[in-house]
């Protein structure tokens, strides 16, 4: 098979004609220093008639040069490119996508006798034979490679098959002026004047900082068009100017700004550069670009998170199998109270992961209908196995309009709903990717999925290391260097009411025991203050048992209050005023059965080592799911027998 170059393609490109997939030869490549950023490669290319050194390789194609697939004399087909105009009027062609058709060793040398292209003088001819041959060339064939026969096409007329994202176009801004709009993928630090048309897919809140160099404020946004995405940040005056103007999910023209190498520590956006707004930056609303995408995701399977390094930034999508109530925590660094909610996501791999939402997203999230949740830019944590944390720069989309979301919803509705029918199960089992993803009983009911997180408010049917108390002791849980966690169903058989409560510091962030000064004041040694009052805190020792074993468990404030059915403040008042009623509360709490989430760890006190068990969570038994687990265990044991 012979491959012919697309003669005349370089002149057509430089004269602004829209062409499709020209076939060119690489004459030489040269690396350009870019400071701390990834290297950029300048490419000298030939179409057999002219050569041009104004080709630049997009950074995502650097591997072609580094692996020596794109080298001198090779022939390639340019699938997508962008032409940028520099400040001095010169043009640079950014190669966004290409295929190497013939390697250098297959070609052996330069093809034809090309001469350098001089911009503004039209196509240059290298020799008379080349000119005579041009008269016999066929008409344009949309950039396809000619095989063993006719020469490749010459480009004269614009082609209507060139994609929108492949070349900049001129759009009329609301002010009436013409702005040459370029794709995000073409932006680089060598451009001084540019305009992009992009959708705002993420908008952070204004944040302030203070250090030895001074004080300031900033906010960041993420922008997306058909070619890619980029992060932009406004500081100080620009933050005050643009924050009220820019709205989430709207499309704007952005003109001018400083482009610099992106700091990957603060962003998960897939772009080597980021924008900083300046005094010359303008932002104008665009009403006619609704075709632009909303958010660009690169999803990874939840099962892959088990092998993903800690602190990696990933995009995930999953069904909200369950979610916990909002809780309030105090950030030590700023002493600020924030909202937190854990959401448990499951995908077709049969794995489940816990994702933590913060702030307003935690408060407004509604998982009651088990929606599809897509998270862009979540951070991987190794807390309790593998979990995810949503950052201020992350984007959370509920029920996104994407093929992945539709596929996941269809899978879950057919495979995991309670009304699952065997016939539907059979049709899905014809699809090999779903065959081993989850476990079913013989009636086609979903039994369990496997969690890669230490799930406290666990989803129904989620495998959160369910154990009997006998198995916990037989497997020596808690004997290692780190604590172990397990879930069990246990019945309260004894509560030790002696010393189950203590008088604690009334400060919000302090639970230290106070000392009664016998003068109406209570002293907290930690806070180094005296208070006229105190608050009651609980530390309740409970004995729980199942069918095989028993276990002493320590229950602190929340879990103790749940078991006793009363608040610590009420119990403290009851103990002081009505000892008999206080006793009845403990009597009524006996012989109730709950689901316990327990932490076990070997601790040493006075040279004596023993396992300490702490109840992390207590809740009513979900007997439907409990019965499913028992049935699964019975069938598993029956198969072993």
Coordinates of C-alpha atoms in Angstrom, one line a residue:
X1 CA 0.0 0.0 0.0
X2 CA 1.4 3.4 -1.0
X3 CA 0.5 6.6 0.8
X4 CA 0.6 9.9 -1.1
X5 CA 1.0 13.3 0.6
X6 CA -1.8 15.8 0.3
X7 CA -0.1 18.3 -1.9
X8 CA -1.2 21.9 -1.4
X9 CA -2.5 21.2 2.1
X10 CA -0.1 23.5 3.9
X11 CA -1.0 26.5 1.6
X12 CA -4.7 25.7 2.2
X13 CA -4.3 25.6 5.9
X14 CA -2.4 28.9 6.1
X15 CA -4.9 30.6 3.8
X16 CA -7.8 29.7 6.2
X17 CA -9.5 27.0 4.1
X18 CA -11.4 24.3 6.0
X19 CA -9.8 21.0 5.1
X20 CA -10.2 17.5 6.4
X21 CA -7.5 15.0 7.5
X22 CA -4.5 16.1 5.3
X23 CA -1.6 13.5 4.9
X24 CA 1.8 15.1 5.7
X25 CA 5.4 14.1 6.2
X26 CA 7.4 15.0 9.3
X27 CA 10.8 16.5 8.3
X28 CA 12.0 17.3 11.9
X29 CA 10.9 17.7 15.5
X30 CA 12.4 20.0 18.1
X31 CA 11.7 20.4 21.8
X32 CA 10.9 23.9 23.2
X33 CA 11.7 24.7 26.8
X34 CA 8.5 25.6 28.8
X35 CA 9.9 26.1 32.3
X36 CA 8.2 23.8 34.8
X37 CA 5.5 22.7 32.5
X38 CA 5.4 19.7 30.1
X39 CA 7.7 20.0 27.1
X40 CA 6.3 21.4 23.8
X41 CA 7.4 20.1 20.4
X42 CA 7.7 22.1 17.3
X43 CA 7.3 20.1 14.1
X44 CA 8.6 20.8 10.6
X45 CA 6.2 19.2 8.1
X46 CA 5.9 18.8 4.4
X47 CA 3.0 18.2 2.0
X48 CA 5.4 17.3 -0.9
X49 CA 5.2 20.8 -2.3
X50 CA 5.8 23.1 0.7
X51 CA 7.4 22.8 4.1
X52 CA 6.2 24.7 7.2
X53 CA 7.8 24.9 10.6
X54 CA 4.9 26.5 12.4
X55 CA 3.3 23.2 13.5
X56 CA 3.1 22.6 17.3
X57 CA 2.2 19.3 18.9
X58 CA -0.5 19.4 21.6
X59 CA 0.9 18.2 24.9
X60 CA -1.5 15.1 24.9
X61 CA 0.4 13.9 21.9
X62 CA 3.9 14.2 23.4
X63 CA 4.1 10.5 23.9
X64 CA 4.3 10.0 20.1
X65 CA 7.6 11.9 20.1
X66 CA 8.9 10.5 23.3
X67 CA 8.2 6.9 22.1
X68 CA 9.8 7.8 18.7
X69 CA 6.7 7.0 16.8
X70 CA 6.6 10.5 15.4
X71 CA 10.0 11.2 14.0
X72 CA 11.8 12.6 10.9
X73 CA 10.5 11.1 7.6
X74 CA 7.4 9.4 9.0
X75 CA 4.0 10.0 7.3
X76 CA 1.0 11.0 9.4
X77 CA -2.7 11.9 8.9
X78 CA -3.8 15.0 10.8
X79 CA -7.3 14.3 12.1
X80 CA -7.7 17.5 14.0
X81 CA -5.8 20.8 14.2
X82 CA -6.3 24.4 15.2
X83 CA -4.7 27.6 13.7
X84 CA -3.8 30.3 16.2
X85 CA -2.7 33.9 15.3
X86 CA 0.1 35.3 17.4
X87 CA 0.5 38.9 18.5
X88 CA 3.0 39.6 15.7
X89 CA 0.6 38.3 13.0
X90 CA 2.3 34.9 12.5
X91 CA 0.2 31.7 12.5
X92 CA 0.8 28.6 14.5
X93 CA -0.9 25.3 13.7
X94 CA -1.7 23.2 16.8
X95 CA -1.8 19.5 16.0
X96 CA -4.6 18.1 18.3
X97 CA -5.0 14.6 16.9
X98 CA -3.1 12.6 14.3
X99 CA -2.3 9.0 13.2
X100 CA 1.1 7.8 12.1
X101 CA 0.4 6.0 8.8
X102 CA 4.0 5.0 8.0
X103 CA 7.0 5.0 10.4
X104 CA 10.3 6.6 9.5
X105 CA 12.0 3.3 8.8
X106 CA 9.2 2.4 6.3
X107 CA 9.7 5.6 4.4
X108 CA 13.4 6.1 4.5
X109 CA 13.7 9.8 3.4
X110 CA 12.0 12.9 2.3
X111 CA 9.2 12.7 -0.3
X112 CA 9.5 15.1 -3.3
X113 CA 11.4 18.4 -3.3
X114 CA 9.4 20.7 -1.1
X115 CA 10.3 24.3 -0.6
X116 CA 9.6 26.5 2.5
X117 CA 6.1 28.1 2.5
X118 CA 6.2 31.9 2.5
X119 CA 3.0 33.2 4.1
X120 CA 1.1 35.6 1.9
X121 CA 2.6 34.5 -1.4
X122 CA 0.4 31.5 -2.0
X123 CA 1.4 28.0 -2.8
X124 CA 5.1 27.5 -3.7
X125 CA 6.0 25.0 -6.4
X126 CA 9.3 23.1 -6.1
X127 CA 9.7 22.0 -9.7
X128 CA 8.1 21.9 -13.1
X129 CA 7.4 18.1 -13.0
X130 CA 5.5 18.7 -9.7
X131 CA 3.5 21.5 -11.4
X132 CA 2.7 19.3 -14.4
X133 CA 1.6 16.4 -12.2
X134 CA -0.7 18.7 -10.4
X135 CA -2.8 19.2 -13.5
X136 CA -3.8 15.5 -13.5
X137 CA -4.8 15.4 -9.8
X138 CA -8.4 14.3 -8.9
X139 CA -10.8 16.5 -6.9
X140 CA -10.8 16.6 -3.1
X141 CA -11.6 13.2 -1.4
X142 CA -12.2 14.6 2.1
X143 CA -8.6 14.0 3.2
X144 CA -8.7 10.2 2.8
X145 CA -5.5 8.4 2.1
X146 CA -5.0 7.3 -1.6
X147 CA -3.9 3.7 -2.0
X148 CA -1.7 2.5 -4.8
X149 CA -2.8 4.8 -7.6
X150 CA -4.1 8.3 -7.8
X151 CA -2.3 11.1 -6.0
X152 CA -3.7 12.6 -2.9
X153 CA -6.1 15.6 -3.2
X154 CA -5.2 19.2 -3.6
X155 CA -7.2 21.7 -1.5
X156 CA -9.0 24.6 -3.0
X157 CA -12.6 24.9 -1.8
X158 CA -13.7 24.8 1.9
X159 CA -15.1 21.5 3.1
X160 CA -18.4 21.5 5.0
X161 CA -17.4 18.3 6.8
X162 CA -14.8 20.0 9.1
X163 CA -15.9 19.7 12.8
X164 CA -16.8 22.7 14.9
X165 CA -14.1 22.1 17.4
X166 CA -11.4 21.9 14.8
X167 CA -11.0 25.5 13.9
X168 CA -11.7 28.9 15.5
X169 CA -14.7 30.8 14.2
X170 CA -15.9 34.4 14.4
X171 CA -18.9 35.1 16.6
X172 CA -20.7 38.4 17.0
X173 CA -20.7 39.4 20.6
X174 CA -23.7 41.2 22.1
X175 CA -21.7 44.5 21.7
X176 CA -21.8 44.1 18.0
X177 CA -18.1 43.5 17.4
X178 CA -16.5 40.5 15.8
X179 CA -14.5 38.3 18.2
X180 CA -12.5 35.4 16.9
X181 CA -13.4 32.5 19.2
X182 CA -10.9 29.8 19.7
X183 CA -11.3 26.4 21.4
X184 CA -10.1 25.9 25.0
X185 CA -7.8 23.2 23.8
X186 CA -5.8 25.7 21.7
X187 CA -5.0 28.0 24.6
X188 CA -1.3 28.3 25.6
X189 CA 0.9 30.9 27.3
X190 CA 2.2 32.2 23.9
X191 CA -1.1 33.8 23.1
X192 CA -1.8 37.4 24.3
X193 CA -5.3 38.0 22.8
X194 CA -7.9 35.3 22.7
X195 CA -11.6 34.8 23.2
X196 CA -13.3 31.5 24.2
X197 CA -16.9 30.6 24.4
X198 CA -17.4 28.3 27.4
X199 CA -19.9 27.0 29.9
X200 CA -19.3 27.5 33.7
X201 CA -19.5 24.0 35.2
X202 CA -18.2 24.8 38.6
X203 CA -18.0 28.0 40.7
X204 CA -16.4 28.1 44.1
X205 CA -17.1 30.6 46.9
X206 CA -14.9 33.6 47.5
X207 CA -12.0 32.6 49.9
X208 CA -9.7 34.8 51.8
X209 CA -6.1 34.3 52.8
X210 CA -3.6 36.1 55.1
X211 CA 0.1 35.5 55.2
X212 CA 3.4 37.3 55.6
X213 CA 3.0 38.8 52.1
X214 CA -0.4 40.3 52.8
X215 CA -4.1 39.5 52.6
X216 CA -6.4 38.8 49.6
X217 CA -9.3 37.0 48.2
X218 CA -10.0 34.7 45.3
X219 CA -12.6 32.5 43.6
X220 CA -12.2 29.9 40.9
X221 CA -14.4 28.6 38.1
X222 CA -14.2 25.7 35.7
X223 CA -15.0 26.2 32.0
X224 CA -15.9 23.7 29.4
X225 CA -16.4 23.8 25.6
X226 CA -16.4 21.1 22.9
X227 CA -12.6 20.8 22.8
X228 CA -11.8 20.6 26.5
X229 CA -11.9 22.2 29.9
X230 CA -9.8 24.8 31.9
X231 CA -9.8 26.4 35.3
X232 CA -9.9 30.2 35.8
X233 CA -9.2 32.2 38.9
X234 CA -10.0 35.8 39.9
X235 CA -8.1 37.6 42.6
X236 CA -9.0 40.6 44.7
X237 CA -10.5 43.4 42.6
X238 CA -11.3 40.9 39.8
X239 CA -13.0 38.6 42.4
X240 CA -15.2 41.4 43.5
X241 CA -16.0 42.4 39.9
X242 CA -16.7 39.0 38.4
X243 CA -18.2 36.9 41.2
X244 CA -21.7 38.4 41.1
X245 CA -21.6 38.4 37.2
X246 CA -20.7 34.8 36.6
X247 CA -23.5 32.2 37.2
X248 CA -23.1 28.4 37.3
X249 CA -24.1 26.5 34.1
X250 CA -24.3 29.6 31.9
X251 CA -22.3 30.2 28.8
X252 CA -20.0 33.3 28.4
X253 CA -17.4 34.8 26.1
X254 CA -14.1 35.1 28.0
X255 CA -11.6 37.5 26.5
X256 CA -8.0 38.0 27.6
X257 CA -6.3 36.8 30.7
X258 CA -2.9 35.4 31.8
X259 CA -2.3 31.7 30.9
X260 CA 0.2 29.8 33.1
X261 CA 1.0 26.2 33.9
X262 CA -1.7 24.7 36.1
X263 CA -0.9 23.7 39.7
X264 CA -2.2 20.1 39.8
X265 CA -2.2 20.3 43.6
X266 CA -5.3 22.5 43.6
X267 CA -7.2 21.3 40.5
X268 CA -8.4 18.1 38.9
X269 CA -9.2 19.8 35.6
X270 CA -7.6 18.0 32.6
X271 CA -5.6 20.9 31.2
X272 CA -1.9 21.8 31.4
X273 CA -2.7 25.5 31.8
X274 CA -5.1 27.7 33.8
X275 CA -6.4 31.2 33.4
X276 CA -5.8 34.2 35.8
X277 CA -8.2 37.1 35.2
X278 CA -6.6 40.5 34.8
X279 CA -7.7 44.1 34.5
X280 CA -8.1 43.5 30.7
X281 CA -10.3 40.4 31.1
X282 CA -13.9 40.8 29.9
X283 CA -16.8 38.4 30.4
X284 CA -19.9 38.6 28.2
X285 CA -23.0 36.4 28.4
X286 CA -23.7 34.2 25.4
X287 CA -27.3 33.1 24.7
X288 CA -26.8 31.0 21.6
X289 CA -24.4 28.3 22.6
X290 CA -26.6 25.8 24.4
X291 CA -24.9 22.9 22.5
X292 CA -21.9 23.2 24.7
X293 CA -21.4 20.3 27.1
X294 CA -22.2 20.8 30.8
X295 CA -19.5 18.8 32.6
X296 CA -16.7 16.6 31.2
X297 CA -16.2 13.4 33.2
X298 CA -13.5 10.6 33.0
X299 CA -15.1 8.0 35.2
X300 CA -13.3 5.3 37.0
X301 CA -14.9 2.2 38.3
X302 CA -15.5 2.0 42.1
X303 CA -13.7 -1.3 42.1
X304 CA -10.6 0.4 40.8
X305 CA -10.4 2.7 43.8
X306 CA -9.1 -0.1 45.9
X307 CA -5.8 0.2 44.0
X308 CA -5.9 4.0 43.5
X309 CA -3.2 5.9 45.4
X310 CA -4.2 8.0 48.4
X311 CA -5.0 11.7 47.5
X312 CA -5.6 10.9 43.9
X313 CA -8.3 13.0 42.2
X314 CA -10.9 10.9 40.3
X315 CA -14.3 11.1 38.7
X316 CA -16.9 8.5 39.8
X317 CA -20.5 7.7 39.1
X318 CA -22.8 5.5 41.1
X319 CA -26.3 4.8 42.4
X320 CA -26.9 6.3 45.8
X321 CA -27.6 3.1 47.6
X322 CA -28.2 4.9 50.9
X323 CA -27.2 8.2 52.6
X324 CA -26.8 9.3 56.2
X325 CA -28.3 12.3 58.1
X326 CA -26.4 15.6 58.1
X327 CA -24.1 16.1 61.0
X328 CA -22.2 19.1 62.3
X329 CA -18.5 19.1 62.9
X330 CA -16.1 21.9 64.0
X331 CA -13.0 22.5 61.9
X332 CA -10.1 22.8 64.4
X333 CA -8.0 25.1 62.1
X334 CA -10.7 27.8 61.9
X335 CA -13.0 26.8 64.7
X336 CA -15.8 26.9 62.2
X337 CA -18.8 24.6 62.1
X338 CA -19.5 22.8 58.8
X339 CA -22.2 20.3 57.7
X340 CA -21.2 16.8 56.7
X341 CA -23.1 13.9 55.1
X342 CA -21.9 10.5 54.0
X343 CA -23.4 9.1 50.8
X344 CA -22.9 5.4 49.8
X345 CA -22.5 4.9 46.0
X346 CA -22.6 1.6 44.1
X347 CA -21.8 0.8 40.4
X348 CA -21.9 -2.2 38.1
X349 CA -18.7 -3.6 39.5
X350 CA -20.7 -4.6 42.6
X351 CA -18.6 -2.4 44.8
X352 CA -19.7 0.3 47.1
X353 CA -17.8 3.4 48.3
X354 CA -18.6 6.1 50.8
X355 CA -18.4 9.7 49.6
X356 CA -18.5 12.6 52.0
X357 CA -20.4 15.8 51.1
X358 CA -19.7 19.1 52.8
X359 CA -21.4 22.4 53.4
X360 CA -24.4 23.3 51.3
X361 CA -24.1 20.2 49.2
X362 CA -24.5 18.1 52.3
X363 CA -27.5 20.0 53.5
X364 CA -29.4 20.0 50.2
X365 CA -28.6 16.5 49.0
X366 CA -31.7 14.2 48.6
X367 CA -31.0 10.6 48.1
X368 CA -34.5 9.3 48.9
X369 CA -35.2 8.1 45.3
X370 CA -31.7 6.4 45.0
X371 CA -30.5 8.8 42.2
X372 CA -27.5 8.4 40.0
X373 CA -24.7 10.6 41.4
X374 CA -21.7 11.8 39.4
X375 CA -18.8 13.4 41.2
X376 CA -16.0 15.2 39.3
X377 CA -12.8 15.7 41.1
X378 CA -13.3 13.7 44.3
X379 CA -10.2 13.0 46.5
X380 CA -9.4 9.4 47.4
X381 CA -8.8 8.8 51.1
X382 CA -7.5 5.7 52.9
X383 CA -9.6 6.4 56.0
X384 CA -11.4 3.1 56.8
X385 CA -10.4 1.3 53.6
X386 CA -11.1 3.5 50.6
X387 CA -13.4 6.5 50.7
X388 CA -14.0 9.7 48.7
X389 CA -14.2 13.3 49.9
X390 CA -15.8 16.0 47.8
X391 CA -13.6 19.1 47.6
X392 CA -14.5 22.8 47.2
X393 CA -13.3 22.3 43.6
X394 CA -15.4 19.2 43.0
X395 CA -18.6 19.1 41.0
X396 CA -21.6 16.9 42.1
X397 CA -24.3 16.2 39.6
X398 CA -27.4 14.3 40.5
X399 CA -29.0 12.3 37.7
X400 CA -26.7 13.7 34.9
X401 CA -27.8 13.5 31.3
X402 CA -25.0 11.2 30.2
X403 CA -24.9 7.7 28.6
X404 CA -23.1 6.4 31.7
X405 CA -25.9 7.5 33.9
X406 CA -28.6 5.9 31.7
X407 CA -26.6 2.7 31.6
X408 CA -26.2 2.6 35.4
X409 CA -29.8 3.4 36.0
X410 CA -31.0 0.6 33.7
X411 CA -28.7 -1.9 35.3
X412 CA -29.7 -1.0 38.8
X413 CA -33.5 -1.0 38.1
X414 CA -33.3 -4.4 36.4
X415 CA -30.7 -6.1 38.6
X416 CA -31.0 -4.6 42.0
X417 CA -34.6 -3.7 42.7
X418 CA -36.6 -5.7 45.1
X419 CA -39.2 -6.8 42.6
X420 CA -36.5 -8.4 40.4
X421 CA -37.8 -11.1 38.1
X422 CA -35.8 -14.2 37.0
X423 CA -36.6 -13.5 33.3
X424 CA -35.0 -10.0 33.5
X425 CA -32.1 -11.4 35.4
X426 CA -31.5 -13.9 32.6
X427 CA -31.5 -11.2 29.9
X428 CA -28.9 -9.2 31.9
X429 CA -26.8 -12.2 32.5
X430 CA -26.3 -12.4 28.8
X431 CA -24.2 -9.3 29.2
X432 CA -20.8 -10.6 30.4
X433 CA -19.8 -7.4 32.2
X434 CA -22.6 -7.8 34.7
X435 CA -22.4 -11.5 35.3
X436 CA -20.1 -11.5 38.4
X437 CA -20.8 -8.0 39.7
X438 CA -23.3 -8.8 42.4
X439 CA -24.6 -11.7 44.4
X440 CA -28.2 -13.1 44.1
X441 CA -30.2 -15.7 45.8
X442 CA -32.1 -18.4 43.8
X443 CA -35.2 -16.1 43.5
X444 CA -33.1 -13.4 41.8
X445 CA -33.0 -11.1 44.8
X446 CA -29.9 -9.0 45.4
X447 CA -28.1 -10.2 48.5
X448 CA -25.2 -7.9 49.0
X449 CA -22.6 -5.8 47.4
X450 CA -19.1 -5.4 48.7
X451 CA -18.0 -2.2 50.4
X452 CA -14.5 -0.8 50.0
X453 CA -15.2 1.7 52.8
X454 CA -15.7 1.5 56.5
X455 CA -19.4 2.4 56.3
X456 CA -21.0 3.4 59.5
X457 CA -24.5 4.3 58.4
X458 CA -24.4 1.4 56.1
X459 CA -26.8 0.8 53.2
X460 CA -29.2 -2.1 53.3
X461 CA -27.6 -5.2 51.8
X462 CA -24.1 -3.7 52.0
X463 CA -21.4 -6.0 53.2
X464 CA -20.0 -4.1 56.2
X465 CA -18.0 -7.0 57.6
X466 CA -20.9 -8.7 59.3
X467 CA -19.7 -11.1 62.0
X468 CA -21.1 -13.1 64.9
X469 CA -19.4 -12.4 68.2
X470 CA -17.9 -15.9 68.2
X471 CA -16.3 -15.2 64.8
X472 CA -14.9 -11.9 66.1
X473 CA -13.0 -13.7 68.9
X474 CA -12.1 -16.8 66.8
X475 CA -10.5 -14.5 64.1
X476 CA -8.7 -12.4 66.7
X477 CA -10.1 -9.1 65.5
X478 CA -8.4 -6.1 67.1
X479 CA -5.1 -7.9 67.8
X480 CA -3.2 -6.1 65.0
X481 CA -1.5 -2.8 64.9
X482 CA -4.7 -1.1 63.6
X483 CA -8.2 -1.2 64.9
X484 CA -10.7 -3.6 63.2
X485 CA -14.3 -2.8 62.5
X486 CA -17.3 -5.2 62.2
X487 CA -21.1 -5.2 62.3
X488 CA -23.2 -7.5 64.3
X489 CA -26.7 -8.0 65.5
X490 CA -26.8 -8.2 69.3
X491 CA -29.1 -8.1 72.3
X492 CA -28.5 -5.9 75.3
X493 CA -28.4 -8.2 78.4
X494 CA -26.8 -6.0 80.9
X495 CA -26.1 -2.3 81.5
X496 CA -23.7 -1.0 84.1
X497 CA -25.3 2.2 85.5
X498 CA -22.6 2.9 88.0
X499 CA -20.4 5.8 86.8
X500 CA -22.2 5.8 83.5
X501 CA -22.4 9.6 83.6
X502 CA -20.1 12.4 84.5
X503 CA -20.2 16.2 84.8
X504 CA -18.4 17.7 81.8
X505 CA -17.2 21.1 80.7
X506 CA -20.1 23.1 79.2
X507 CA -17.9 24.5 76.4
X508 CA -19.0 23.4 72.9
X509 CA -15.7 21.8 71.9
X510 CA -14.7 20.4 75.3
X511 CA -16.0 17.3 77.0
X512 CA -13.4 17.2 79.8
X513 CA -14.6 16.2 83.2
X514 CA -15.0 19.3 85.6
X515 CA -14.1 19.6 89.2
X516 CA -16.8 20.7 91.7
X517 CA -15.2 23.6 93.6
X518 CA -17.9 23.3 96.3
X519 CA -18.7 27.0 95.8
X520 CA -21.2 26.8 93.0
X521 CA -18.5 26.8 90.3
X522 CA -17.0 23.9 88.2
X523 CA -13.4 24.1 87.0
X524 CA -12.2 22.6 83.7
X525 CA -8.4 22.0 83.8
X526 CA -8.2 21.8 80.0
X527 CA -9.9 25.2 79.4
X528 CA -8.3 26.6 82.6
X529 CA -11.7 28.2 83.5
X530 CA -14.4 28.0 86.0
X531 CA -18.1 27.8 85.0
X532 CA -21.3 28.2 87.0
X533 CA -22.8 25.1 85.3
X534 CA -21.8 21.8 83.5
X535 CA -23.3 19.4 81.0
X536 CA -23.8 15.6 81.4
X537 CA -21.8 13.2 79.3
X538 CA -22.3 9.5 79.0
X539 CA -19.9 6.6 79.0
X540 CA -22.0 3.5 79.3
X541 CA -20.7 -0.1 79.6
X542 CA -23.1 -2.5 77.9
X543 CA -23.0 -6.3 77.6
X544 CA -24.4 -7.6 74.3
X545 CA -24.9 -11.2 73.3
X546 CA -25.9 -13.2 70.2
X547 CA -26.7 -16.9 69.9
X548 CA -23.0 -17.9 70.5
X549 CA -21.1 -15.3 72.5
X550 CA -21.3 -12.1 74.6
X551 CA -19.2 -8.9 74.5
X552 CA -18.6 -5.9 76.7
X553 CA -19.0 -2.7 74.7
X554 CA -18.4 0.9 75.6
X555 CA -21.1 3.3 74.4
X556 CA -20.5 7.1 74.4
X557 CA -22.9 9.9 74.2
X558 CA -24.9 9.3 71.0
X559 CA -25.0 5.5 71.1
X560 CA -25.7 5.5 74.9
X561 CA -28.6 7.9 74.5
X562 CA -30.0 5.7 71.6
X563 CA -29.9 2.5 73.7
X564 CA -31.5 4.2 76.8
X565 CA -34.0 6.2 74.8
X566 CA -33.3 9.4 76.7
X567 CA -30.9 12.3 76.5
X568 CA -28.0 12.6 78.9
X569 CA -29.4 15.9 80.3
X570 CA -32.7 14.3 81.1
X571 CA -31.1 11.3 82.7
X572 CA -28.8 13.5 84.8
X573 CA -31.8 15.4 86.1
X574 CA -33.7 12.2 86.7
X575 CA -30.8 10.7 88.7
X576 CA -30.8 13.8 91.0
X577 CA -34.5 14.0 91.5
X578 CA -36.1 10.5 91.0
X579 CA -33.7 7.6 91.5
X580 CA -36.5 5.0 90.9
X581 CA -37.4 6.5 87.5
X582 CA -33.7 6.5 86.7
X583 CA -33.5 2.8 87.5
X584 CA -36.6 2.1 85.3
X585 CA -34.9 3.6 82.3
X586 CA -32.1 1.1 82.6
X587 CA -34.5 -1.8 83.2
X588 CA -36.5 -1.0 80.1
X589 CA -33.3 -0.8 78.0
X590 CA -32.5 -4.5 78.7
X591 CA -33.2 -7.3 76.2
X592 CA -33.6 -5.0 73.2
X593 CA -31.9 -6.1 69.9
X594 CA -29.9 -3.7 67.7
X595 CA -27.5 -3.6 64.8
X596 CA -24.1 -2.6 66.2
X597 CA -21.1 -1.2 64.3
X598 CA -18.1 -1.9 66.6
X599 CA -14.5 -0.9 66.7
X600 CA -12.1 -3.4 68.5
X601 CA -8.5 -2.6 69.4
X602 CA -5.9 -4.2 71.8
X603 CA -5.1 -1.6 74.5
X604 CA -2.7 -1.8 77.5
X605 CA -3.5 -0.4 80.9
X606 CA -1.4 -1.0 84.0
X607 CA 0.7 -3.5 82.1
X608 CA -2.5 -5.5 81.3
X609 CA -3.5 -5.9 77.7
X610 CA -7.1 -6.6 76.6
X611 CA -9.5 -5.9 73.7
X612 CA -11.5 -2.8 74.0
X613 CA -14.8 -2.7 72.0
X614 CA -16.4 0.6 71.3
X615 CA -19.9 1.1 69.7
X616 CA -19.5 3.5 66.8
X617 CA -23.1 3.2 65.7
X618 CA -26.3 1.6 67.0
X619 CA -29.6 1.4 65.1
X620 CA -32.7 -0.8 64.9
X621 CA -32.4 -4.1 63.1
X622 CA -33.4 -4.2 59.5
X623 CA -35.0 -7.6 59.7
X624 CA -35.6 -7.9 56.0
X625 CA -31.9 -7.5 55.2
X626 CA -30.9 -9.5 58.3
X627 CA -33.1 -12.4 57.1
X628 CA -31.5 -12.2 53.6
X629 CA -28.0 -12.5 55.2
X630 CA -29.1 -15.5 57.3
X631 CA -30.6 -17.2 54.2
X632 CA -27.3 -16.6 52.3
X633 CA -25.3 -18.0 55.1
X634 CA -27.5 -21.1 55.4
X635 CA -27.2 -21.8 51.6
X636 CA -23.4 -21.1 51.7
X637 CA -23.0 -23.6 54.6
X638 CA -25.2 -26.1 52.9
X639 CA -23.0 -26.0 49.8
X640 CA -19.9 -26.5 51.9
X641 CA -21.6 -29.5 53.6

